[in-house]
PDB file of C-alpha atoms in Angstrom:
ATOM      1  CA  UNK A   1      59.375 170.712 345.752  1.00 43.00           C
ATOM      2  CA  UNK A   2      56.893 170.717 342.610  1.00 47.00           C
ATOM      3  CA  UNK A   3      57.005 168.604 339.643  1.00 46.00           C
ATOM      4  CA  UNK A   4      58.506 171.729 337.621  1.00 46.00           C
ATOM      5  CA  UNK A   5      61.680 171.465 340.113  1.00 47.00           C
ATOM      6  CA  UNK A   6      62.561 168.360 338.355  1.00 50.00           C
ATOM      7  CA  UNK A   7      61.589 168.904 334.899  1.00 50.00           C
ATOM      8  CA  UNK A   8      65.122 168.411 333.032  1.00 51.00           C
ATOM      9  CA  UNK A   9      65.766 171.698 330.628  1.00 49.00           C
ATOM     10  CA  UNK A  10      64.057 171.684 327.076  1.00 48.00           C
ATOM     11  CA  UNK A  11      65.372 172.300 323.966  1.00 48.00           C
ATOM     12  CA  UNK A  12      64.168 174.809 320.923  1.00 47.00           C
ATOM     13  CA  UNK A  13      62.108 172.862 319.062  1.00 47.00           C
ATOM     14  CA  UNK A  14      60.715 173.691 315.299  1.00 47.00           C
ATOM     15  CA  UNK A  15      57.121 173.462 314.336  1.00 46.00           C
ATOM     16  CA  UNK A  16      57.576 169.808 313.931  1.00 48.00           C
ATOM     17  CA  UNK A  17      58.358 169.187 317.355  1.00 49.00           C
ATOM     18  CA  UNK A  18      62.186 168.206 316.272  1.00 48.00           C
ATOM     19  CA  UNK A  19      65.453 170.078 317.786  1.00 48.00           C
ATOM     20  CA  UNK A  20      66.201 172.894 316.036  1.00 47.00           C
ATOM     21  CA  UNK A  21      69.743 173.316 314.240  1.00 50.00           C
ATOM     22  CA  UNK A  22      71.915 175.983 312.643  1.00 52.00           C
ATOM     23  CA  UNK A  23      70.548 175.700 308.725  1.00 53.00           C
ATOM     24  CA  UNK A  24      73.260 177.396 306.607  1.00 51.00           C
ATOM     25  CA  UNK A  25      72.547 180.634 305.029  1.00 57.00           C
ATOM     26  CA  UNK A  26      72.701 181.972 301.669  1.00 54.00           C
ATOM     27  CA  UNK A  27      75.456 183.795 302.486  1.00 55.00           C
ATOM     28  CA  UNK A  28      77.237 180.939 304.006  1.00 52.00           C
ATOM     29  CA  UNK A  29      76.756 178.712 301.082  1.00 54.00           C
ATOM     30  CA  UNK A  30      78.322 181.115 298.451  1.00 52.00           C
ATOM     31  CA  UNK A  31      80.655 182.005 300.845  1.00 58.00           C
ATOM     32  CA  UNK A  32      81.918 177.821 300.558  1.00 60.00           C
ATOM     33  CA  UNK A  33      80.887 177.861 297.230  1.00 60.00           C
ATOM     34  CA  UNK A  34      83.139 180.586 296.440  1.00 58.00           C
ATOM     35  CA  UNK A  35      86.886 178.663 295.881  1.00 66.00           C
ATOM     36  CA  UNK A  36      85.458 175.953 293.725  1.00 69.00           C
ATOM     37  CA  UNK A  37      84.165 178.810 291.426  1.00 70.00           C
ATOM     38  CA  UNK A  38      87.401 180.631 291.017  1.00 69.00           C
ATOM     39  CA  UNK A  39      88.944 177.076 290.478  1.00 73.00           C
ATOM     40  CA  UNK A  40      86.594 175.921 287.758  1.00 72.00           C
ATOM     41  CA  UNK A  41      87.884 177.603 284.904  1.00 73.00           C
ATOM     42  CA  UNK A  42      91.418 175.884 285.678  1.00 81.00           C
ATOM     43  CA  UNK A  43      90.089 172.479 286.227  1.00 84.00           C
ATOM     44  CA  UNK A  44      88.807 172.968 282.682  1.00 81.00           C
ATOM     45  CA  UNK A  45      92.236 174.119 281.323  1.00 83.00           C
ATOM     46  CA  UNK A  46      93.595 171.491 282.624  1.00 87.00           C
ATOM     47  CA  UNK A  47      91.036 169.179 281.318  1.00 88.00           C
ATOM     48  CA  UNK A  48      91.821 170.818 277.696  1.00 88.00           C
ATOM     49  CA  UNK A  49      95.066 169.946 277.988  1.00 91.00           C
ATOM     50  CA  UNK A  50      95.074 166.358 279.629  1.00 91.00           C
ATOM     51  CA  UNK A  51      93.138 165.683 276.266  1.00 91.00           C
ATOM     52  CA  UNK A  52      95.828 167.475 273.849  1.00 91.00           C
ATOM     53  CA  UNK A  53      98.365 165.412 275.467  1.00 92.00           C
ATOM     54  CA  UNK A  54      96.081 162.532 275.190  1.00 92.00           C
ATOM     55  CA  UNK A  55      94.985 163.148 271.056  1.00 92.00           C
ATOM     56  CA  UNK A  56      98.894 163.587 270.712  1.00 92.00           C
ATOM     57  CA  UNK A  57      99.692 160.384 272.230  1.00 91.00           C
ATOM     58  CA  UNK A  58      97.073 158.463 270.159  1.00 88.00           C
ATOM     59  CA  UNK A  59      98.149 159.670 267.142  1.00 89.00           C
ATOM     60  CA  UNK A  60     100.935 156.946 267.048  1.00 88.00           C
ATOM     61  CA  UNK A  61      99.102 154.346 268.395  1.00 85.00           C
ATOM     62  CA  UNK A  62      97.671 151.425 266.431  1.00 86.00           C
ATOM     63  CA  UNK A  63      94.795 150.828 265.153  1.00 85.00           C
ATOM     64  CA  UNK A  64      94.419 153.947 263.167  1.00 86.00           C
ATOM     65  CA  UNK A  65      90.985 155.259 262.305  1.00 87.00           C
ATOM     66  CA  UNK A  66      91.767 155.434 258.380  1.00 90.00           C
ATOM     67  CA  UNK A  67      88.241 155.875 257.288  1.00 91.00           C
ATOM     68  CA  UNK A  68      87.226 158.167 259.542  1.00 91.00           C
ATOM     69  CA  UNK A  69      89.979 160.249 259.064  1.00 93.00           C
ATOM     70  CA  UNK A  70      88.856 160.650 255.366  1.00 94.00           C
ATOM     71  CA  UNK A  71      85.485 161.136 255.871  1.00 93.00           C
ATOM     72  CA  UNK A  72      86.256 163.770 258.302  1.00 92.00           C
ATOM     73  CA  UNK A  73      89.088 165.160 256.268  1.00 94.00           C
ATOM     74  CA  UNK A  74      86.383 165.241 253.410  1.00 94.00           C
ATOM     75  CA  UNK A  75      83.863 167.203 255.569  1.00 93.00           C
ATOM     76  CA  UNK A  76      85.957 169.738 256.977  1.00 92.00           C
ATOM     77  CA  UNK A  77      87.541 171.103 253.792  1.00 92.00           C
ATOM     78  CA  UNK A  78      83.874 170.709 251.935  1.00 91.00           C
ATOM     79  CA  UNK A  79      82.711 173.213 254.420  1.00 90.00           C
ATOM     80  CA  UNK A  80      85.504 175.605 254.215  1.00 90.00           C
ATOM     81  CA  UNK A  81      87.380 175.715 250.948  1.00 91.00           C
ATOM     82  CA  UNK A  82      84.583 177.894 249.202  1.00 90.00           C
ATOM     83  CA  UNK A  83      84.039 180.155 252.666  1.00 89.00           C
ATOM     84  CA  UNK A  84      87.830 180.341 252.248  1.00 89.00           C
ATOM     85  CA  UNK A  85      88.263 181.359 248.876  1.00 86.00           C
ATOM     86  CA  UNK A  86      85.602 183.990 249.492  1.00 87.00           C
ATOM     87  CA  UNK A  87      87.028 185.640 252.055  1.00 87.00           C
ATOM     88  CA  UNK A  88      90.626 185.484 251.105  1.00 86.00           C
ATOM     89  CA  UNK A  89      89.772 187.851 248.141  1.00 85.00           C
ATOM     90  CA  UNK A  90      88.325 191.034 250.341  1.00 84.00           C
ATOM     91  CA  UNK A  91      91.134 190.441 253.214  1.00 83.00           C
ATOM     92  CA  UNK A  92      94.145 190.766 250.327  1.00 81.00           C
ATOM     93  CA  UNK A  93      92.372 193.325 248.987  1.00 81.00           C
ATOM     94  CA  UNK A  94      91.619 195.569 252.180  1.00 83.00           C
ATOM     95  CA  UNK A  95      95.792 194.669 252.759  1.00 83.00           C
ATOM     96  CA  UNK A  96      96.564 196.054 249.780  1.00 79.00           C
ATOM     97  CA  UNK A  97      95.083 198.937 249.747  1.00 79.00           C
ATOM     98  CA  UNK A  98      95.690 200.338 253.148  1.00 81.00           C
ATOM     99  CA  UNK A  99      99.729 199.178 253.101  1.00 80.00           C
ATOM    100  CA  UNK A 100      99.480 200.871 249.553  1.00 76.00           C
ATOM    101  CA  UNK A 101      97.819 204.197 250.718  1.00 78.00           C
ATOM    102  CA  UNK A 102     100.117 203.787 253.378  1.00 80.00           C
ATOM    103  CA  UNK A 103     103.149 203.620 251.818  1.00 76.00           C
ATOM    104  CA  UNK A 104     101.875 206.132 249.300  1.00 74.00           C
ATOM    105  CA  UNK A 105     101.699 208.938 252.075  1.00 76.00           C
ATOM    106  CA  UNK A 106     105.731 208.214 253.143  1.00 75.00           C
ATOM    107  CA  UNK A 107     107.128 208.195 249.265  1.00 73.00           C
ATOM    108  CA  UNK A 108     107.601 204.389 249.308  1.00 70.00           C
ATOM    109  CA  UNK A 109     105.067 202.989 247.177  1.00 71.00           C
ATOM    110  CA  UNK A 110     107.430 200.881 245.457  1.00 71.00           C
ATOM    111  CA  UNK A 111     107.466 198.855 248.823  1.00 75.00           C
ATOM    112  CA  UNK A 112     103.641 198.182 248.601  1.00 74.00           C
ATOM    113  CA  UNK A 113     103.964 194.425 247.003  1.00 74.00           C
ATOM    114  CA  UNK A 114     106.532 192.676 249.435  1.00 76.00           C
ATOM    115  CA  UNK A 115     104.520 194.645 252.410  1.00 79.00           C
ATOM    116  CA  UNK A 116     100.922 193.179 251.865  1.00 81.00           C
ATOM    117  CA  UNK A 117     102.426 190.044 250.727  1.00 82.00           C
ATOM    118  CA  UNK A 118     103.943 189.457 253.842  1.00 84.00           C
ATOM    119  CA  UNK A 119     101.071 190.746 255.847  1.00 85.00           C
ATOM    120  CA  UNK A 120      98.622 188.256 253.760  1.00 87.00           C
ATOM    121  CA  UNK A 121     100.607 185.136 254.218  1.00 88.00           C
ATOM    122  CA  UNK A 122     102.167 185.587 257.659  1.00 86.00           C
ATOM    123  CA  UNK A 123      99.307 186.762 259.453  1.00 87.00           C
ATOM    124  CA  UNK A 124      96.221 186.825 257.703  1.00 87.00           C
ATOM    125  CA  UNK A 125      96.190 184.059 255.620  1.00 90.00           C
ATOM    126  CA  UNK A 126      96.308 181.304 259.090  1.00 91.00           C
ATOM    127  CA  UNK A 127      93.875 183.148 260.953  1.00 89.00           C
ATOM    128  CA  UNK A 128      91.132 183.339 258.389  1.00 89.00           C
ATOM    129  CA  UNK A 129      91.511 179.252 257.267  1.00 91.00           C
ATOM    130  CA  UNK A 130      91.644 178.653 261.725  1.00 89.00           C
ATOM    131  CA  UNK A 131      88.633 181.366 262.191  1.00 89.00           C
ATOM    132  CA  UNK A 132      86.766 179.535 259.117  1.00 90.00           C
ATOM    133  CA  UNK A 133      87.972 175.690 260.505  1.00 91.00           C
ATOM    134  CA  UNK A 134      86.381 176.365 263.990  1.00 88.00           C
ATOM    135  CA  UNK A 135      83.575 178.312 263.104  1.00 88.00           C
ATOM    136  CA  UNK A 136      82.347 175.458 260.479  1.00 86.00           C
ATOM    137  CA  UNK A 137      84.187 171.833 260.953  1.00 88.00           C
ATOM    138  CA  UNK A 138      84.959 172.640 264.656  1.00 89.00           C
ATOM    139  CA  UNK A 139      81.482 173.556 265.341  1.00 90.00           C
ATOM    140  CA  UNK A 140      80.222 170.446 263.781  1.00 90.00           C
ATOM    141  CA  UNK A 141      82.569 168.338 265.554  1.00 91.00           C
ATOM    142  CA  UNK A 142      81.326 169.742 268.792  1.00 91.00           C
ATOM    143  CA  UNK A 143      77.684 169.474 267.893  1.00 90.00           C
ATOM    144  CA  UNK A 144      78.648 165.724 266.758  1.00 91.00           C
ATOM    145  CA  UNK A 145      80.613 164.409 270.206  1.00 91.00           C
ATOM    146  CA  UNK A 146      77.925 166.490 272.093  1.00 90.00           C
ATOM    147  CA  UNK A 147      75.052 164.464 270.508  1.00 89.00           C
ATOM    148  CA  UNK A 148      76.616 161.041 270.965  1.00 89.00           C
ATOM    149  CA  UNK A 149      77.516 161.990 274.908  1.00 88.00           C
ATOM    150  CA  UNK A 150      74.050 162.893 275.492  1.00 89.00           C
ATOM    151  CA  UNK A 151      72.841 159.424 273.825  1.00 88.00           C
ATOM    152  CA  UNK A 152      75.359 157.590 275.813  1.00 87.00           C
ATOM    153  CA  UNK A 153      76.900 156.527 272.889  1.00 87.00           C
ATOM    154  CA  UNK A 154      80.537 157.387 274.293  1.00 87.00           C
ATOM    155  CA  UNK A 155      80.256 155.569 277.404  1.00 87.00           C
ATOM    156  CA  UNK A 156      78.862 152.366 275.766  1.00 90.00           C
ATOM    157  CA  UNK A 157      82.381 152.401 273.487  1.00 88.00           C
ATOM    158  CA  UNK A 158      84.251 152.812 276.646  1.00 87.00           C
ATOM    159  CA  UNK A 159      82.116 150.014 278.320  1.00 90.00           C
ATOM    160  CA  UNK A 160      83.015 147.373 275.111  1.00 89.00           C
ATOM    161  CA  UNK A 161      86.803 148.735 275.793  1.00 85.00           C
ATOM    162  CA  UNK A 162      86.594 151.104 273.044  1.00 87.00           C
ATOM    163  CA  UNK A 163      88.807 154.211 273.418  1.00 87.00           C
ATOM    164  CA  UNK A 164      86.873 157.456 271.931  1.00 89.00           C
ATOM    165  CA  UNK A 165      89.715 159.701 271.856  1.00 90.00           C
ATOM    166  CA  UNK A 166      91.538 157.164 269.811  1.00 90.00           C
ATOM    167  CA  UNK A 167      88.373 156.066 267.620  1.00 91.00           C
ATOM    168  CA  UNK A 168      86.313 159.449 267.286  1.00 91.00           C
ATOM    169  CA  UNK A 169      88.839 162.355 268.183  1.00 93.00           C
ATOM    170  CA  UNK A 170      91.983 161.388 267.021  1.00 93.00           C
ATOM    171  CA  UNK A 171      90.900 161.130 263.149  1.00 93.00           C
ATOM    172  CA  UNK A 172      88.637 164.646 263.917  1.00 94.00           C
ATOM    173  CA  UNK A 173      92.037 166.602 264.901  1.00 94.00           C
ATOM    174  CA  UNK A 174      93.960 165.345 262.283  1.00 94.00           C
ATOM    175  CA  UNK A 175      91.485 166.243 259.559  1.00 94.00           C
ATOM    176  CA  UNK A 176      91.449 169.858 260.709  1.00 94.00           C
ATOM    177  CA  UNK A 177      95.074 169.813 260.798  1.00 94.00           C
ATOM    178  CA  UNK A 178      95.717 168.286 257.612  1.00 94.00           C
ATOM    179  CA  UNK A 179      92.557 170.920 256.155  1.00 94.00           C
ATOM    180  CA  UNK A 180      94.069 173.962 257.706  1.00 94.00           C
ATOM    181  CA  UNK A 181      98.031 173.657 255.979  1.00 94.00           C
ATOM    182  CA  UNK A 182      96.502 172.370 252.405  1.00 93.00           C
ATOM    183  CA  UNK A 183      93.402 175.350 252.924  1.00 93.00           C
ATOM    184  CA  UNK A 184      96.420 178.143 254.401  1.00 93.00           C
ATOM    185  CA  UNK A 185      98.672 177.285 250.709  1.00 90.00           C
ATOM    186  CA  UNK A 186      94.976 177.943 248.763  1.00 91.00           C
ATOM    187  CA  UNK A 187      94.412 181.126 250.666  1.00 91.00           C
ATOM    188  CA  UNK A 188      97.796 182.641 250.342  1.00 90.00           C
ATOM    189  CA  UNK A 189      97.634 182.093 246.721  1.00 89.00           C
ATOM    190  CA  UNK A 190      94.063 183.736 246.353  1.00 89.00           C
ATOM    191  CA  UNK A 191      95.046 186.512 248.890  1.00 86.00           C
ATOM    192  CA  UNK A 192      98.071 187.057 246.991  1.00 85.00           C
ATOM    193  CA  UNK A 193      96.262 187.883 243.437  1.00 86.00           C
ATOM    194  CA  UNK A 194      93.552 189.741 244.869  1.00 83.00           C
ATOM    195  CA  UNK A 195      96.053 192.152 246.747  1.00 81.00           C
ATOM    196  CA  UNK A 196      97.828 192.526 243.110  1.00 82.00           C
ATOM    197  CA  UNK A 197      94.925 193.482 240.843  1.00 84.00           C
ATOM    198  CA  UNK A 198      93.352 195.914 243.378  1.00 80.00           C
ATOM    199  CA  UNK A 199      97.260 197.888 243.894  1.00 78.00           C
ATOM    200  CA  UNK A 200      97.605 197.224 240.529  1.00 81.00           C
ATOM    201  CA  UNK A 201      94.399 198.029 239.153  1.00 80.00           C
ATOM    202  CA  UNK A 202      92.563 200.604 241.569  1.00 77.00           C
ATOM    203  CA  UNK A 203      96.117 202.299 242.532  1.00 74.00           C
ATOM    204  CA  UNK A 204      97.965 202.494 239.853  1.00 74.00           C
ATOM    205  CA  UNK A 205     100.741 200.415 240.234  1.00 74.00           C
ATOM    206  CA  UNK A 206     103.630 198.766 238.374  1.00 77.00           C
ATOM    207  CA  UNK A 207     103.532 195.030 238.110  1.00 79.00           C
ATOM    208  CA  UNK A 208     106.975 195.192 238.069  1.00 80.00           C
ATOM    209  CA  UNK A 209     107.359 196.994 241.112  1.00 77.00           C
ATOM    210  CA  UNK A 210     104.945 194.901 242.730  1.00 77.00           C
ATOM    211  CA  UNK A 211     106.941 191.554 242.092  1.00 79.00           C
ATOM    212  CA  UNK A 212     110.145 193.228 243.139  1.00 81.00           C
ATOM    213  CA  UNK A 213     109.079 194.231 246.601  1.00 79.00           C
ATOM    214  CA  UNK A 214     107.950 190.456 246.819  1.00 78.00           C
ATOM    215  CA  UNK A 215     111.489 189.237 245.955  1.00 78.00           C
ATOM    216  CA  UNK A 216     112.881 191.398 247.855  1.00 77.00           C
ATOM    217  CA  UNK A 217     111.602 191.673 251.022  1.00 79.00           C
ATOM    218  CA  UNK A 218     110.389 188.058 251.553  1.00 79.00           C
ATOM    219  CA  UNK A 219     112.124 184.504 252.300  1.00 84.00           C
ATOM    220  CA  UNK A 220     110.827 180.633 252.381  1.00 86.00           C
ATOM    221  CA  UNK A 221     110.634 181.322 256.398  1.00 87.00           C
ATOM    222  CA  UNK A 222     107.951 183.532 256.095  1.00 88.00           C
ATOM    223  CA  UNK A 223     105.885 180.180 254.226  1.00 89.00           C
ATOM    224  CA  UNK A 224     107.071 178.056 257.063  1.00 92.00           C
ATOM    225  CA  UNK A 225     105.870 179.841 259.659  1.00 92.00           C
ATOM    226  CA  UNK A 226     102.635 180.777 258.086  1.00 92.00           C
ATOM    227  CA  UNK A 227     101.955 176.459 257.420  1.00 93.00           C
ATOM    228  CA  UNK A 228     103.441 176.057 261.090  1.00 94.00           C
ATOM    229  CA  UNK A 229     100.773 178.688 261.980  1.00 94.00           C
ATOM    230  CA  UNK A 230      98.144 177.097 260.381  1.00 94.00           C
ATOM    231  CA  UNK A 231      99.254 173.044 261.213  1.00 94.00           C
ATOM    232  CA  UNK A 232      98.746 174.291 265.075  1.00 94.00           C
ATOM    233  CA  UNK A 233      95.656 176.065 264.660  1.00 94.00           C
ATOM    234  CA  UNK A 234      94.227 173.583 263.508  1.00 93.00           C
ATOM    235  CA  UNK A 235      94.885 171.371 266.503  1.00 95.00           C
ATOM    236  CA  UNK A 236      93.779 173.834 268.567  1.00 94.00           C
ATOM    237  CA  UNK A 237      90.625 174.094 266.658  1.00 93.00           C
ATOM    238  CA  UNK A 238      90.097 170.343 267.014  1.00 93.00           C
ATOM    239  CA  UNK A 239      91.345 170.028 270.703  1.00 94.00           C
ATOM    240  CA  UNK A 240      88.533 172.856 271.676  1.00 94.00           C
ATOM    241  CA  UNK A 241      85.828 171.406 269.845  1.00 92.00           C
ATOM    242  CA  UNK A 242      86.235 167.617 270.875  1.00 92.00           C
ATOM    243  CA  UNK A 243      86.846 169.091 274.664  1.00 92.00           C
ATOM    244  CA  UNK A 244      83.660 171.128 274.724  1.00 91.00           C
ATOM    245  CA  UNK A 245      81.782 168.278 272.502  1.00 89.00           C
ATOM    246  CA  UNK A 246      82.716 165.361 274.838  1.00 89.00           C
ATOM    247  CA  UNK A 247      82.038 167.550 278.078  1.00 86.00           C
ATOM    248  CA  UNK A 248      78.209 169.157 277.448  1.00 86.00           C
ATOM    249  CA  UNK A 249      76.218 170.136 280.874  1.00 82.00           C
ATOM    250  CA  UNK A 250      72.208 169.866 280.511  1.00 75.00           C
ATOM    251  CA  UNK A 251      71.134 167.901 277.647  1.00 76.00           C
ATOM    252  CA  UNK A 252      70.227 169.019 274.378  1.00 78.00           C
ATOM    253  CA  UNK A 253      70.648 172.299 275.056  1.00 81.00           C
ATOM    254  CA  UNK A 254      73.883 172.196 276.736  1.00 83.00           C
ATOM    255  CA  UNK A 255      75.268 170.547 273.273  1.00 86.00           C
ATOM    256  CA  UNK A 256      73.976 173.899 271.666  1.00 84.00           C
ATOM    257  CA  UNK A 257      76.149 175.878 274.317  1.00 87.00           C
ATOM    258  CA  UNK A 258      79.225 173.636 274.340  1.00 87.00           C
ATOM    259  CA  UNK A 259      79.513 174.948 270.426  1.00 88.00           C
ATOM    260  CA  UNK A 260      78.878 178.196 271.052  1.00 88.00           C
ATOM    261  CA  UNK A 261      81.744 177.920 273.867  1.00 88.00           C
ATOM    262  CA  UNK A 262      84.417 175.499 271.418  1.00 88.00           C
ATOM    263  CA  UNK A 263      84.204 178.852 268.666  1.00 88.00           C
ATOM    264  CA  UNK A 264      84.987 181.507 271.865  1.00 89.00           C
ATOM    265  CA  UNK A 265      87.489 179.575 273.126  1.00 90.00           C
ATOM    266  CA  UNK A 266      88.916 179.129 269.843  1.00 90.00           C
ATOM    267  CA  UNK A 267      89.275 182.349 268.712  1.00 90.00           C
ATOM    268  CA  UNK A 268      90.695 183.859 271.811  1.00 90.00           C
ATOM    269  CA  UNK A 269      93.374 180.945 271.696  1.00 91.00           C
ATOM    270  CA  UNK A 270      94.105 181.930 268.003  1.00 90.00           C
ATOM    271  CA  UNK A 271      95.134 185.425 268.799  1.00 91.00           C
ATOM    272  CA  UNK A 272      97.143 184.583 271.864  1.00 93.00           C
ATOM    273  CA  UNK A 273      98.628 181.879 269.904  1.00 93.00           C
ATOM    274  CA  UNK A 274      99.140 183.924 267.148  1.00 93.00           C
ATOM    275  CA  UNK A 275     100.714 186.635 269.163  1.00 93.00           C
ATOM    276  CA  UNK A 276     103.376 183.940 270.502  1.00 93.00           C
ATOM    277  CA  UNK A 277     104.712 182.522 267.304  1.00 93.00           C
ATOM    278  CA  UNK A 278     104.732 185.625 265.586  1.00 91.00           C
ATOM    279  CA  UNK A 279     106.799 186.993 268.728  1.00 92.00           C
ATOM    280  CA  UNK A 280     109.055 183.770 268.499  1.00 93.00           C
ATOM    281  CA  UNK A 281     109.452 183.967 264.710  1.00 92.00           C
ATOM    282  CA  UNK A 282     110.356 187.450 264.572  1.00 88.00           C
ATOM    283  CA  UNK A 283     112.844 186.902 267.369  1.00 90.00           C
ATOM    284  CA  UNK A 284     114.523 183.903 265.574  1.00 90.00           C
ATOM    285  CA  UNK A 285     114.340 184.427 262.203  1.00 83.00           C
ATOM    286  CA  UNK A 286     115.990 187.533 260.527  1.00 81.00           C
ATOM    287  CA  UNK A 287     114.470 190.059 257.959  1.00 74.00           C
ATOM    288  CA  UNK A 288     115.629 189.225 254.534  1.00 70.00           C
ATOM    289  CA  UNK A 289     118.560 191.544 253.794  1.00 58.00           C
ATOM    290  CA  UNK A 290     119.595 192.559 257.802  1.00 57.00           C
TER     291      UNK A 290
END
């Protein structure tokens, strides 16, 4: 027999001279890669609200970040109260004068006061002080946490036994909160008066009239709700920007996208929130009169 008799069998070899194996393909890897995708967006929910639960629970715990709290309290509301004012003035004024064209058309014009009233301070007047909290004092917070994670700033703290929840996000949340129920009485007020001199002025109505729709078609409820509205906006403007602030991917420029994500993620939350109170309220609460 020859030599090539006994020659055990080779193997496939690369270019290298090495056994060639099975590399994954593309297809393959996305094909793995596909459940951790569909999952990421509810790791982060769940992230979200690990940290609620977390801010809640530090709220009552000792120390309490005194000066922070009023030098974020102080920030927030110096960013937002003339924003606030500002537009508070065109929304009661677009209010008024659709409810009153409105209710001009059906022969109940008399109705026009109590109507955009209501519609000023139980729906418009928490969304624009929210809107205005996270698009200004949330997005600073954001860009603030986001900063000091990139610098390592947060992990030294936690290294020396420092909690940052409890020392940087806990006093954050509570400003907006505490900004968002004092800036939701301003903007009722100011929405108010600039819904009654454009009916009253541009349309032609009765002061009197105006006042006596008020009185009689709204209740102390309908304030209630609207500070209740606005004390839990707030938290959820706070909650999404210290979240997306204290979690930023890739540096100095993932800090820029974390607050473009915390104002997103706000304002979809708003309107879903805003949608389930109102729901709740409307459910629980009867109209004045019923």
């Amino acid at each position: 027999m020859t030599a090539a008799a006994h020659r055990p069998p080779t193997q496939d070899t690369d270019t290298r001279g090495t056994p060639a194996q099975n590399t994954p393909t593309r297809n393959d890897t996305s094909t793995r890669n596909a459940p951790t995708r569909l999952l990421a967006p509810l790791r982060e929910t769940g992230r979200l609200f690990a940290l609620a639960v977390t801010v809640a629970r530090d709220m009552f715990r000792r120390p309490f970040q005194f000066r922070e709290f009023v030098e974020q309290f102080w920030f927030v509301a110096s960013v937002t109260i003339l924003p606030a004012a500002l537009v508070s003035i065109p929304f009661g004024a677009v209010i008024a004068l659709q409810v009153g064209s409105l209710t001009q058309q059906l022969g109940a014009q008399s109705f026009t006061g109590g109507a955009s009233v209501l519609a000023v301070i139980q729906q418009a007047s928490p969304l624009i002080v929210a809107l205005l909290i996270s698009g200004a004092g949330g997005s600073a917070i954001c860009a603030d946490l986001g900063s000091r994670k990139i610098r390592e700033e947060l992990d030294a703290m936690e290294v020396m036994g420092v909690s940052p929840v409890q020392r940087l996000v806990v006093p954050r949340v509570l400003a907006t909160m505490l900004v968002a129920v004092l800036l939701n009485g301003m903007v009722s007020v100011v929405g108010t008066l600039g819904g009654y001199f454009f009916n009253v002025i541009m349309q032609d109505g009765t002061p009197g009239a105006y006042l006596a729709s008020f009185s009689a078609l709204a209740q102390l409820p309908d304030l209630w709700i609207s500070e209740i509205k606005a004390l839990i906006f707030g938290f959820l403007a706070g909650i999404v920007a210290a979240h997306r602030g204290l979690n930023p991917r890739g540096g100095p420029k993932g800090v820029g996208d974390a607050v473009n994500q915390s104002v997103v993620i706000t304002f979809l939350l708003l309107f879903f929130v805003n949608m389930v109170l109102t729901a709740i309220y409307l459910q629980i609460v009867p109209a004045k009169g019923a």
